[in-house]
């Protein structure tokens, strides 16, 4: 029982931390970079909204409520990352902190839905003929949340070091990281099957 539980949690952790599928990490980076440790509650809520969206789309897919074209989803995933990164660049991160909770949280929930749909096919194979789909989904979601908290902590910690020890301005830190992510995401968009 515990072995199955840990396998599913670990699967969720590995899904986020998979070096070959770093889109999830890039999204978390641009979502977190405008914030500091003192904003941890807001960041935690944002990340949880993302997990909720991700899990919701896996539930809908696991129970065959939705089926989507994989190439469309694979195209939309880098687009969602690009939108958040550009939002950071154009508002130099201030937009994220001033933003009314509703808009930011709903958009994060939507991005979670899109990212979840990108993983739905692989997740269905993992489910197989399992009777306990919901339990498996919750264990997987727990793994995703744990991995996201690790990444968020690292981004906040790096931000703290860069801004206190290296005296980077907060604006420069947000701009540089968001611009790097934009640079990484452009090839993902251009190379997507949807465009070819």
JSON list of C-alpha atoms in Angstrom, two decimals:
[
{"chain": "A", "resi": 1, "resn": "UNK", "atom": "CA", "xyz": [0.00, 0.00, 0.00]},
{"chain": "A", "resi": 2, "resn": "UNK", "atom": "CA", "xyz": [2.67, 2.51, 1.08]},
{"chain": "A", "resi": 3, "resn": "UNK", "atom": "CA", "xyz": [4.87, 1.36, -1.81]},
{"chain": "A", "resi": 4, "resn": "UNK", "atom": "CA", "xyz": [2.11, 2.23, -4.30]},
{"chain": "A", "resi": 5, "resn": "UNK", "atom": "CA", "xyz": [1.47, 5.54, -2.55]},
{"chain": "A", "resi": 6, "resn": "UNK", "atom": "CA", "xyz": [5.14, 6.52, -2.70]},
{"chain": "A", "resi": 7, "resn": "UNK", "atom": "CA", "xyz": [5.44, 5.36, -6.33]},
{"chain": "A", "resi": 8, "resn": "UNK", "atom": "CA", "xyz": [2.59, 7.69, -7.35]},
{"chain": "A", "resi": 9, "resn": "UNK", "atom": "CA", "xyz": [3.90, 10.63, -5.29]},
{"chain": "A", "resi": 10, "resn": "UNK", "atom": "CA", "xyz": [7.38, 10.09, -6.72]},
{"chain": "A", "resi": 11, "resn": "UNK", "atom": "CA", "xyz": [5.90, 9.92, -10.22]},
{"chain": "A", "resi": 12, "resn": "UNK", "atom": "CA", "xyz": [4.34, 13.34, -9.62]},
{"chain": "A", "resi": 13, "resn": "UNK", "atom": "CA", "xyz": [7.64, 14.75, -8.35]},
{"chain": "A", "resi": 14, "resn": "UNK", "atom": "CA", "xyz": [9.53, 13.34, -11.34]},
{"chain": "A", "resi": 15, "resn": "UNK", "atom": "CA", "xyz": [6.91, 14.69, -13.74]},
{"chain": "A", "resi": 16, "resn": "UNK", "atom": "CA", "xyz": [7.73, 18.24, -12.61]},
{"chain": "A", "resi": 17, "resn": "UNK", "atom": "CA", "xyz": [11.48, 17.77, -12.20]},
{"chain": "A", "resi": 18, "resn": "UNK", "atom": "CA", "xyz": [11.99, 15.86, -15.48]},
{"chain": "A", "resi": 19, "resn": "UNK", "atom": "CA", "xyz": [14.92, 17.57, -17.20]},
{"chain": "A", "resi": 20, "resn": "UNK", "atom": "CA", "xyz": [13.59, 16.57, -20.65]},
{"chain": "A", "resi": 21, "resn": "UNK", "atom": "CA", "xyz": [10.21, 18.18, -20.02]},
{"chain": "A", "resi": 22, "resn": "UNK", "atom": "CA", "xyz": [11.33, 21.42, -18.39]},
{"chain": "A", "resi": 23, "resn": "UNK", "atom": "CA", "xyz": [8.27, 23.41, -19.51]},
{"chain": "A", "resi": 24, "resn": "UNK", "atom": "CA", "xyz": [6.72, 22.91, -16.07]},
{"chain": "A", "resi": 25, "resn": "UNK", "atom": "CA", "xyz": [9.84, 24.28, -14.36]},
{"chain": "A", "resi": 26, "resn": "UNK", "atom": "CA", "xyz": [9.98, 27.27, -16.73]},
{"chain": "A", "resi": 27, "resn": "UNK", "atom": "CA", "xyz": [6.37, 28.12, -15.95]},
{"chain": "A", "resi": 28, "resn": "UNK", "atom": "CA", "xyz": [7.03, 27.95, -12.20]},
{"chain": "A", "resi": 29, "resn": "UNK", "atom": "CA", "xyz": [10.12, 30.15, -12.58]},
{"chain": "A", "resi": 30, "resn": "UNK", "atom": "CA", "xyz": [8.25, 32.96, -14.37]},
{"chain": "A", "resi": 31, "resn": "UNK", "atom": "CA", "xyz": [5.31, 32.61, -11.98]},
{"chain": "A", "resi": 32, "resn": "UNK", "atom": "CA", "xyz": [7.56, 32.92, -8.89]},
{"chain": "A", "resi": 33, "resn": "UNK", "atom": "CA", "xyz": [10.31, 35.35, -9.98]},
{"chain": "A", "resi": 34, "resn": "UNK", "atom": "CA", "xyz": [8.38, 38.59, -9.18]},
{"chain": "A", "resi": 35, "resn": "UNK", "atom": "CA", "xyz": [8.01, 37.54, -5.52]},
{"chain": "A", "resi": 36, "resn": "UNK", "atom": "CA", "xyz": [10.08, 37.48, -2.34]},
{"chain": "A", "resi": 37, "resn": "UNK", "atom": "CA", "xyz": [9.98, 35.15, 0.68]},
{"chain": "A", "resi": 38, "resn": "UNK", "atom": "CA", "xyz": [7.57, 37.53, 2.46]},
{"chain": "A", "resi": 39, "resn": "UNK", "atom": "CA", "xyz": [5.04, 36.82, -0.34]},
{"chain": "A", "resi": 40, "resn": "UNK", "atom": "CA", "xyz": [5.15, 33.07, 0.31]},
{"chain": "A", "resi": 41, "resn": "UNK", "atom": "CA", "xyz": [1.41, 32.75, 1.04]},
{"chain": "A", "resi": 42, "resn": "UNK", "atom": "CA", "xyz": [0.48, 34.30, -2.29]},
{"chain": "A", "resi": 43, "resn": "UNK", "atom": "CA", "xyz": [3.04, 32.17, -4.15]},
{"chain": "A", "resi": 44, "resn": "UNK", "atom": "CA", "xyz": [1.83, 29.01, -2.38]},
{"chain": "A", "resi": 45, "resn": "UNK", "atom": "CA", "xyz": [-1.76, 29.83, -3.36]},
{"chain": "A", "resi": 46, "resn": "UNK", "atom": "CA", "xyz": [-0.74, 30.47, -6.98]},
{"chain": "A", "resi": 47, "resn": "UNK", "atom": "CA", "xyz": [1.17, 27.20, -7.18]},
{"chain": "A", "resi": 48, "resn": "UNK", "atom": "CA", "xyz": [-1.77, 25.36, -5.60]},
{"chain": "A", "resi": 49, "resn": "UNK", "atom": "CA", "xyz": [-4.11, 26.87, -8.22]},
{"chain": "A", "resi": 50, "resn": "UNK", "atom": "CA", "xyz": [-1.77, 25.52, -10.88]},
{"chain": "A", "resi": 51, "resn": "UNK", "atom": "CA", "xyz": [-1.82, 22.04, -9.26]},
{"chain": "A", "resi": 52, "resn": "UNK", "atom": "CA", "xyz": [-5.61, 22.23, -9.02]},
{"chain": "A", "resi": 53, "resn": "UNK", "atom": "CA", "xyz": [-5.92, 23.04, -12.74]},
{"chain": "A", "resi": 54, "resn": "UNK", "atom": "CA", "xyz": [-3.41, 20.34, -13.63]},
{"chain": "A", "resi": 55, "resn": "UNK", "atom": "CA", "xyz": [-5.24, 17.74, -11.54]},
{"chain": "A", "resi": 56, "resn": "UNK", "atom": "CA", "xyz": [-8.65, 18.81, -12.81]},
{"chain": "A", "resi": 57, "resn": "UNK", "atom": "CA", "xyz": [-7.68, 18.26, -16.43]},
{"chain": "A", "resi": 58, "resn": "UNK", "atom": "CA", "xyz": [-6.21, 14.85, -15.53]},
{"chain": "A", "resi": 59, "resn": "UNK", "atom": "CA", "xyz": [-9.49, 13.92, -13.79]},
{"chain": "A", "resi": 60, "resn": "UNK", "atom": "CA", "xyz": [-11.52, 15.03, -16.84]},
{"chain": "A", "resi": 61, "resn": "UNK", "atom": "CA", "xyz": [-9.22, 13.06, -19.11]},
{"chain": "A", "resi": 62, "resn": "UNK", "atom": "CA", "xyz": [-9.05, 9.95, -16.90]},
{"chain": "A", "resi": 63, "resn": "UNK", "atom": "CA", "xyz": [-12.85, 9.73, -16.89]},
{"chain": "A", "resi": 64, "resn": "UNK", "atom": "CA", "xyz": [-13.02, 10.46, -20.65]},
{"chain": "A", "resi": 65, "resn": "UNK", "atom": "CA", "xyz": [-14.90, 13.74, -20.17]},
{"chain": "A", "resi": 66, "resn": "UNK", "atom": "CA", "xyz": [-12.45, 15.60, -22.44]},
{"chain": "A", "resi": 67, "resn": "UNK", "atom": "CA", "xyz": [-10.13, 14.56, -25.21]},
{"chain": "A", "resi": 68, "resn": "UNK", "atom": "CA", "xyz": [-7.91, 17.07, -26.92]},
{"chain": "A", "resi": 69, "resn": "UNK", "atom": "CA", "xyz": [-5.58, 17.26, -29.85]},
{"chain": "A", "resi": 70, "resn": "UNK", "atom": "CA", "xyz": [-2.08, 16.67, -28.45]},
{"chain": "A", "resi": 71, "resn": "UNK", "atom": "CA", "xyz": [-0.36, 18.99, -30.94]},
{"chain": "A", "resi": 72, "resn": "UNK", "atom": "CA", "xyz": [-2.66, 21.89, -29.97]},
{"chain": "A", "resi": 73, "resn": "UNK", "atom": "CA", "xyz": [-1.89, 21.37, -26.27]},
{"chain": "A", "resi": 74, "resn": "UNK", "atom": "CA", "xyz": [1.85, 21.01, -26.92]},
{"chain": "A", "resi": 75, "resn": "UNK", "atom": "CA", "xyz": [1.67, 24.35, -28.76]},
{"chain": "A", "resi": 76, "resn": "UNK", "atom": "CA", "xyz": [-0.38, 26.06, -26.00]},
{"chain": "A", "resi": 77, "resn": "UNK", "atom": "CA", "xyz": [1.97, 25.02, -23.16]},
{"chain": "A", "resi": 78, "resn": "UNK", "atom": "CA", "xyz": [4.94, 27.18, -24.28]},
{"chain": "A", "resi": 79, "resn": "UNK", "atom": "CA", "xyz": [2.49, 29.95, -25.21]},
{"chain": "A", "resi": 80, "resn": "UNK", "atom": "CA", "xyz": [1.25, 30.04, -21.57]},
{"chain": "A", "resi": 81, "resn": "UNK", "atom": "CA", "xyz": [4.85, 30.29, -20.35]},
{"chain": "A", "resi": 82, "resn": "UNK", "atom": "CA", "xyz": [5.55, 33.07, -22.86]},
{"chain": "A", "resi": 83, "resn": "UNK", "atom": "CA", "xyz": [2.47, 35.04, -21.73]},
{"chain": "A", "resi": 84, "resn": "UNK", "atom": "CA", "xyz": [3.58, 35.03, -18.07]},
{"chain": "A", "resi": 85, "resn": "UNK", "atom": "CA", "xyz": [7.23, 35.81, -18.96]},
{"chain": "A", "resi": 86, "resn": "UNK", "atom": "CA", "xyz": [6.20, 38.74, -21.18]},
{"chain": "A", "resi": 87, "resn": "UNK", "atom": "CA", "xyz": [3.80, 39.97, -18.50]},
{"chain": "A", "resi": 88, "resn": "UNK", "atom": "CA", "xyz": [6.79, 40.06, -16.12]},
{"chain": "A", "resi": 89, "resn": "UNK", "atom": "CA", "xyz": [8.96, 41.87, -18.69]},
{"chain": "A", "resi": 90, "resn": "UNK", "atom": "CA", "xyz": [6.37, 44.53, -19.52]},
{"chain": "A", "resi": 91, "resn": "UNK", "atom": "CA", "xyz": [5.39, 45.18, -15.91]},
{"chain": "A", "resi": 92, "resn": "UNK", "atom": "CA", "xyz": [8.93, 44.49, -14.55]},
{"chain": "A", "resi": 93, "resn": "UNK", "atom": "CA", "xyz": [7.26, 42.18, -12.06]},
{"chain": "A", "resi": 94, "resn": "UNK", "atom": "CA", "xyz": [5.21, 44.91, -10.39]},
{"chain": "A", "resi": 95, "resn": "UNK", "atom": "CA", "xyz": [2.09, 43.74, -12.21]},
{"chain": "A", "resi": 96, "resn": "UNK", "atom": "CA", "xyz": [2.18, 40.38, -10.47]},
{"chain": "A", "resi": 97, "resn": "UNK", "atom": "CA", "xyz": [2.21, 41.94, -7.02]},
{"chain": "A", "resi": 98, "resn": "UNK", "atom": "CA", "xyz": [-0.35, 44.65, -7.76]},
{"chain": "A", "resi": 99, "resn": "UNK", "atom": "CA", "xyz": [-2.60, 42.32, -9.73]},
{"chain": "A", "resi": 100, "resn": "UNK", "atom": "CA", "xyz": [-5.93, 41.63, -8.12]},
{"chain": "A", "resi": 101, "resn": "UNK", "atom": "CA", "xyz": [-5.92, 38.06, -6.89]},
{"chain": "A", "resi": 102, "resn": "UNK", "atom": "CA", "xyz": [-8.77, 37.02, -9.22]},
{"chain": "A", "resi": 103, "resn": "UNK", "atom": "CA", "xyz": [-7.14, 37.59, -12.62]},
{"chain": "A", "resi": 104, "resn": "UNK", "atom": "CA", "xyz": [-3.77, 36.12, -11.71]},
{"chain": "A", "resi": 105, "resn": "UNK", "atom": "CA", "xyz": [-5.27, 33.12, -9.94]},
{"chain": "A", "resi": 106, "resn": "UNK", "atom": "CA", "xyz": [-7.77, 32.35, -12.71]},
{"chain": "A", "resi": 107, "resn": "UNK", "atom": "CA", "xyz": [-5.09, 32.60, -15.38]},
{"chain": "A", "resi": 108, "resn": "UNK", "atom": "CA", "xyz": [-2.84, 30.29, -13.32]},
{"chain": "A", "resi": 109, "resn": "UNK", "atom": "CA", "xyz": [-5.72, 27.83, -12.98]},
{"chain": "A", "resi": 110, "resn": "UNK", "atom": "CA", "xyz": [-6.21, 27.96, -16.77]},
{"chain": "A", "resi": 111, "resn": "UNK", "atom": "CA", "xyz": [-2.47, 27.39, -17.36]},
{"chain": "A", "resi": 112, "resn": "UNK", "atom": "CA", "xyz": [-2.66, 24.41, -15.00]},
{"chain": "A", "resi": 113, "resn": "UNK", "atom": "CA", "xyz": [-5.53, 22.97, -17.04]},
{"chain": "A", "resi": 114, "resn": "UNK", "atom": "CA", "xyz": [-3.51, 23.32, -20.26]},
{"chain": "A", "resi": 115, "resn": "UNK", "atom": "CA", "xyz": [-0.37, 21.78, -18.76]},
{"chain": "A", "resi": 116, "resn": "UNK", "atom": "CA", "xyz": [-2.42, 18.92, -17.30]},
{"chain": "A", "resi": 117, "resn": "UNK", "atom": "CA", "xyz": [-3.95, 18.15, -20.70]},
{"chain": "A", "resi": 118, "resn": "UNK", "atom": "CA", "xyz": [-0.41, 17.92, -22.08]},
{"chain": "A", "resi": 119, "resn": "UNK", "atom": "CA", "xyz": [0.28, 15.07, -19.68]},
{"chain": "A", "resi": 120, "resn": "UNK", "atom": "CA", "xyz": [-3.12, 13.37, -19.91]},
{"chain": "A", "resi": 121, "resn": "UNK", "atom": "CA", "xyz": [-2.18, 10.70, -22.47]},
{"chain": "A", "resi": 122, "resn": "UNK", "atom": "CA", "xyz": [0.83, 9.48, -20.51]},
{"chain": "A", "resi": 123, "resn": "UNK", "atom": "CA", "xyz": [-1.16, 9.59, -17.28]},
{"chain": "A", "resi": 124, "resn": "UNK", "atom": "CA", "xyz": [-3.92, 7.43, -18.80]},
{"chain": "A", "resi": 125, "resn": "UNK", "atom": "CA", "xyz": [-1.30, 4.77, -19.55]},
{"chain": "A", "resi": 126, "resn": "UNK", "atom": "CA", "xyz": [-0.15, 4.92, -15.92]},
{"chain": "A", "resi": 127, "resn": "UNK", "atom": "CA", "xyz": [-3.76, 4.49, -14.75]},
{"chain": "A", "resi": 128, "resn": "UNK", "atom": "CA", "xyz": [-4.35, 1.43, -16.89]},
{"chain": "A", "resi": 129, "resn": "UNK", "atom": "CA", "xyz": [-7.44, -0.39, -15.59]},
{"chain": "A", "resi": 130, "resn": "UNK", "atom": "CA", "xyz": [-6.98, 0.93, -12.06]},
{"chain": "A", "resi": 131, "resn": "UNK", "atom": "CA", "xyz": [-10.11, 0.97, -9.89]},
{"chain": "A", "resi": 132, "resn": "UNK", "atom": "CA", "xyz": [-8.77, 3.73, -7.67]},
{"chain": "A", "resi": 133, "resn": "UNK", "atom": "CA", "xyz": [-8.32, 6.46, -10.27]},
{"chain": "A", "resi": 134, "resn": "UNK", "atom": "CA", "xyz": [-9.14, 9.26, -7.85]},
{"chain": "A", "resi": 135, "resn": "UNK", "atom": "CA", "xyz": [-6.71, 8.07, -5.16]},
{"chain": "A", "resi": 136, "resn": "UNK", "atom": "CA", "xyz": [-3.98, 7.67, -7.77]},
{"chain": "A", "resi": 137, "resn": "UNK", "atom": "CA", "xyz": [-4.71, 11.19, -9.06]},
{"chain": "A", "resi": 138, "resn": "UNK", "atom": "CA", "xyz": [-4.52, 12.68, -5.55]},
{"chain": "A", "resi": 139, "resn": "UNK", "atom": "CA", "xyz": [-1.23, 10.92, -4.80]},
{"chain": "A", "resi": 140, "resn": "UNK", "atom": "CA", "xyz": [0.17, 12.15, -8.11]},
{"chain": "A", "resi": 141, "resn": "UNK", "atom": "CA", "xyz": [-1.08, 15.70, -7.35]},
{"chain": "A", "resi": 142, "resn": "UNK", "atom": "CA", "xyz": [0.68, 15.56, -3.98]},
{"chain": "A", "resi": 143, "resn": "UNK", "atom": "CA", "xyz": [3.94, 14.71, -5.77]},
{"chain": "A", "resi": 144, "resn": "UNK", "atom": "CA", "xyz": [3.43, 17.61, -8.18]},
{"chain": "A", "resi": 145, "resn": "UNK", "atom": "CA", "xyz": [2.77, 20.02, -5.32]},
{"chain": "A", "resi": 146, "resn": "UNK", "atom": "CA", "xyz": [5.89, 18.86, -3.40]},
{"chain": "A", "resi": 147, "resn": "UNK", "atom": "CA", "xyz": [8.10, 19.28, -6.48]},
{"chain": "A", "resi": 148, "resn": "UNK", "atom": "CA", "xyz": [6.61, 22.71, -7.18]},
{"chain": "A", "resi": 149, "resn": "UNK", "atom": "CA", "xyz": [7.30, 23.85, -3.61]},
{"chain": "A", "resi": 150, "resn": "UNK", "atom": "CA", "xyz": [10.95, 22.78, -4.05]},
{"chain": "A", "resi": 151, "resn": "UNK", "atom": "CA", "xyz": [11.28, 24.79, -7.28]},
{"chain": "A", "resi": 152, "resn": "UNK", "atom": "CA", "xyz": [9.48, 27.82, -5.84]},
{"chain": "A", "resi": 153, "resn": "UNK", "atom": "CA", "xyz": [11.73, 27.75, -2.77]},
{"chain": "A", "resi": 154, "resn": "UNK", "atom": "CA", "xyz": [14.84, 27.60, -5.00]},
{"chain": "A", "resi": 155, "resn": "UNK", "atom": "CA", "xyz": [13.64, 30.52, -7.14]},
{"chain": "A", "resi": 156, "resn": "UNK", "atom": "CA", "xyz": [12.84, 32.62, -4.04]},
{"chain": "A", "resi": 157, "resn": "UNK", "atom": "CA", "xyz": [16.16, 31.67, -2.45]},
{"chain": "A", "resi": 158, "resn": "UNK", "atom": "CA", "xyz": [18.15, 32.53, -5.59]},
{"chain": "A", "resi": 159, "resn": "UNK", "atom": "CA", "xyz": [16.26, 35.80, -5.87]},
{"chain": "A", "resi": 160, "resn": "UNK", "atom": "CA", "xyz": [17.14, 36.59, -2.27]},
{"chain": "A", "resi": 161, "resn": "UNK", "atom": "CA", "xyz": [20.86, 35.85, -2.81]},
{"chain": "A", "resi": 162, "resn": "UNK", "atom": "CA", "xyz": [21.06, 37.78, -6.09]},
{"chain": "A", "resi": 163, "resn": "UNK", "atom": "CA", "xyz": [19.27, 40.81, -4.65]},
{"chain": "A", "resi": 164, "resn": "UNK", "atom": "CA", "xyz": [20.98, 40.95, -1.23]},
{"chain": "A", "resi": 165, "resn": "UNK", "atom": "CA", "xyz": [24.51, 39.63, -1.79]},
{"chain": "A", "resi": 166, "resn": "UNK", "atom": "CA", "xyz": [25.03, 40.62, -5.44]},
{"chain": "A", "resi": 167, "resn": "UNK", "atom": "CA", "xyz": [22.91, 43.79, -5.14]},
{"chain": "A", "resi": 168, "resn": "UNK", "atom": "CA", "xyz": [20.89, 43.12, -8.27]},
{"chain": "A", "resi": 169, "resn": "UNK", "atom": "CA", "xyz": [17.82, 45.33, -8.35]},
{"chain": "A", "resi": 170, "resn": "UNK", "atom": "CA", "xyz": [14.57, 43.42, -8.11]},
{"chain": "A", "resi": 171, "resn": "UNK", "atom": "CA", "xyz": [13.53, 44.82, -11.50]},
{"chain": "A", "resi": 172, "resn": "UNK", "atom": "CA", "xyz": [16.73, 43.58, -13.19]},
{"chain": "A", "resi": 173, "resn": "UNK", "atom": "CA", "xyz": [16.40, 40.13, -11.60]},
{"chain": "A", "resi": 174, "resn": "UNK", "atom": "CA", "xyz": [12.81, 39.77, -12.88]},
{"chain": "A", "resi": 175, "resn": "UNK", "atom": "CA", "xyz": [13.67, 41.13, -16.35]},
{"chain": "A", "resi": 176, "resn": "UNK", "atom": "CA", "xyz": [16.77, 38.95, -16.86]},
{"chain": "A", "resi": 177, "resn": "UNK", "atom": "CA", "xyz": [15.13, 35.69, -15.70]},
{"chain": "A", "resi": 178, "resn": "UNK", "atom": "CA", "xyz": [11.93, 36.35, -17.66]},
{"chain": "A", "resi": 179, "resn": "UNK", "atom": "CA", "xyz": [13.92, 37.25, -20.79]},
{"chain": "A", "resi": 180, "resn": "UNK", "atom": "CA", "xyz": [15.97, 34.03, -20.50]},
{"chain": "A", "resi": 181, "resn": "UNK", "atom": "CA", "xyz": [12.73, 32.03, -20.24]},
{"chain": "A", "resi": 182, "resn": "UNK", "atom": "CA", "xyz": [11.33, 33.84, -23.32]},
{"chain": "A", "resi": 183, "resn": "UNK", "atom": "CA", "xyz": [14.52, 32.83, -25.18]},
{"chain": "A", "resi": 184, "resn": "UNK", "atom": "CA", "xyz": [14.07, 29.19, -24.14]},
{"chain": "A", "resi": 185, "resn": "UNK", "atom": "CA", "xyz": [10.37, 29.10, -25.01]},
{"chain": "A", "resi": 186, "resn": "UNK", "atom": "CA", "xyz": [10.55, 30.59, -28.54]},
{"chain": "A", "resi": 187, "resn": "UNK", "atom": "CA", "xyz": [12.18, 27.41, -30.02]},
{"chain": "A", "resi": 188, "resn": "UNK", "atom": "CA", "xyz": [9.57, 25.28, -28.21]},
{"chain": "A", "resi": 189, "resn": "UNK", "atom": "CA", "xyz": [6.81, 27.25, -29.94]},
{"chain": "A", "resi": 190, "resn": "UNK", "atom": "CA", "xyz": [8.50, 27.26, -33.36]},
{"chain": "A", "resi": 191, "resn": "UNK", "atom": "CA", "xyz": [9.28, 23.52, -33.22]},
{"chain": "A", "resi": 192, "resn": "UNK", "atom": "CA", "xyz": [5.80, 22.43, -32.14]},
{"chain": "A", "resi": 193, "resn": "UNK", "atom": "CA", "xyz": [3.99, 19.96, -34.41]},
{"chain": "A", "resi": 194, "resn": "UNK", "atom": "CA", "xyz": [1.05, 22.34, -34.51]},
{"chain": "A", "resi": 195, "resn": "UNK", "atom": "CA", "xyz": [3.02, 24.79, -36.65]},
{"chain": "A", "resi": 196, "resn": "UNK", "atom": "CA", "xyz": [4.63, 22.21, -38.92]}
]
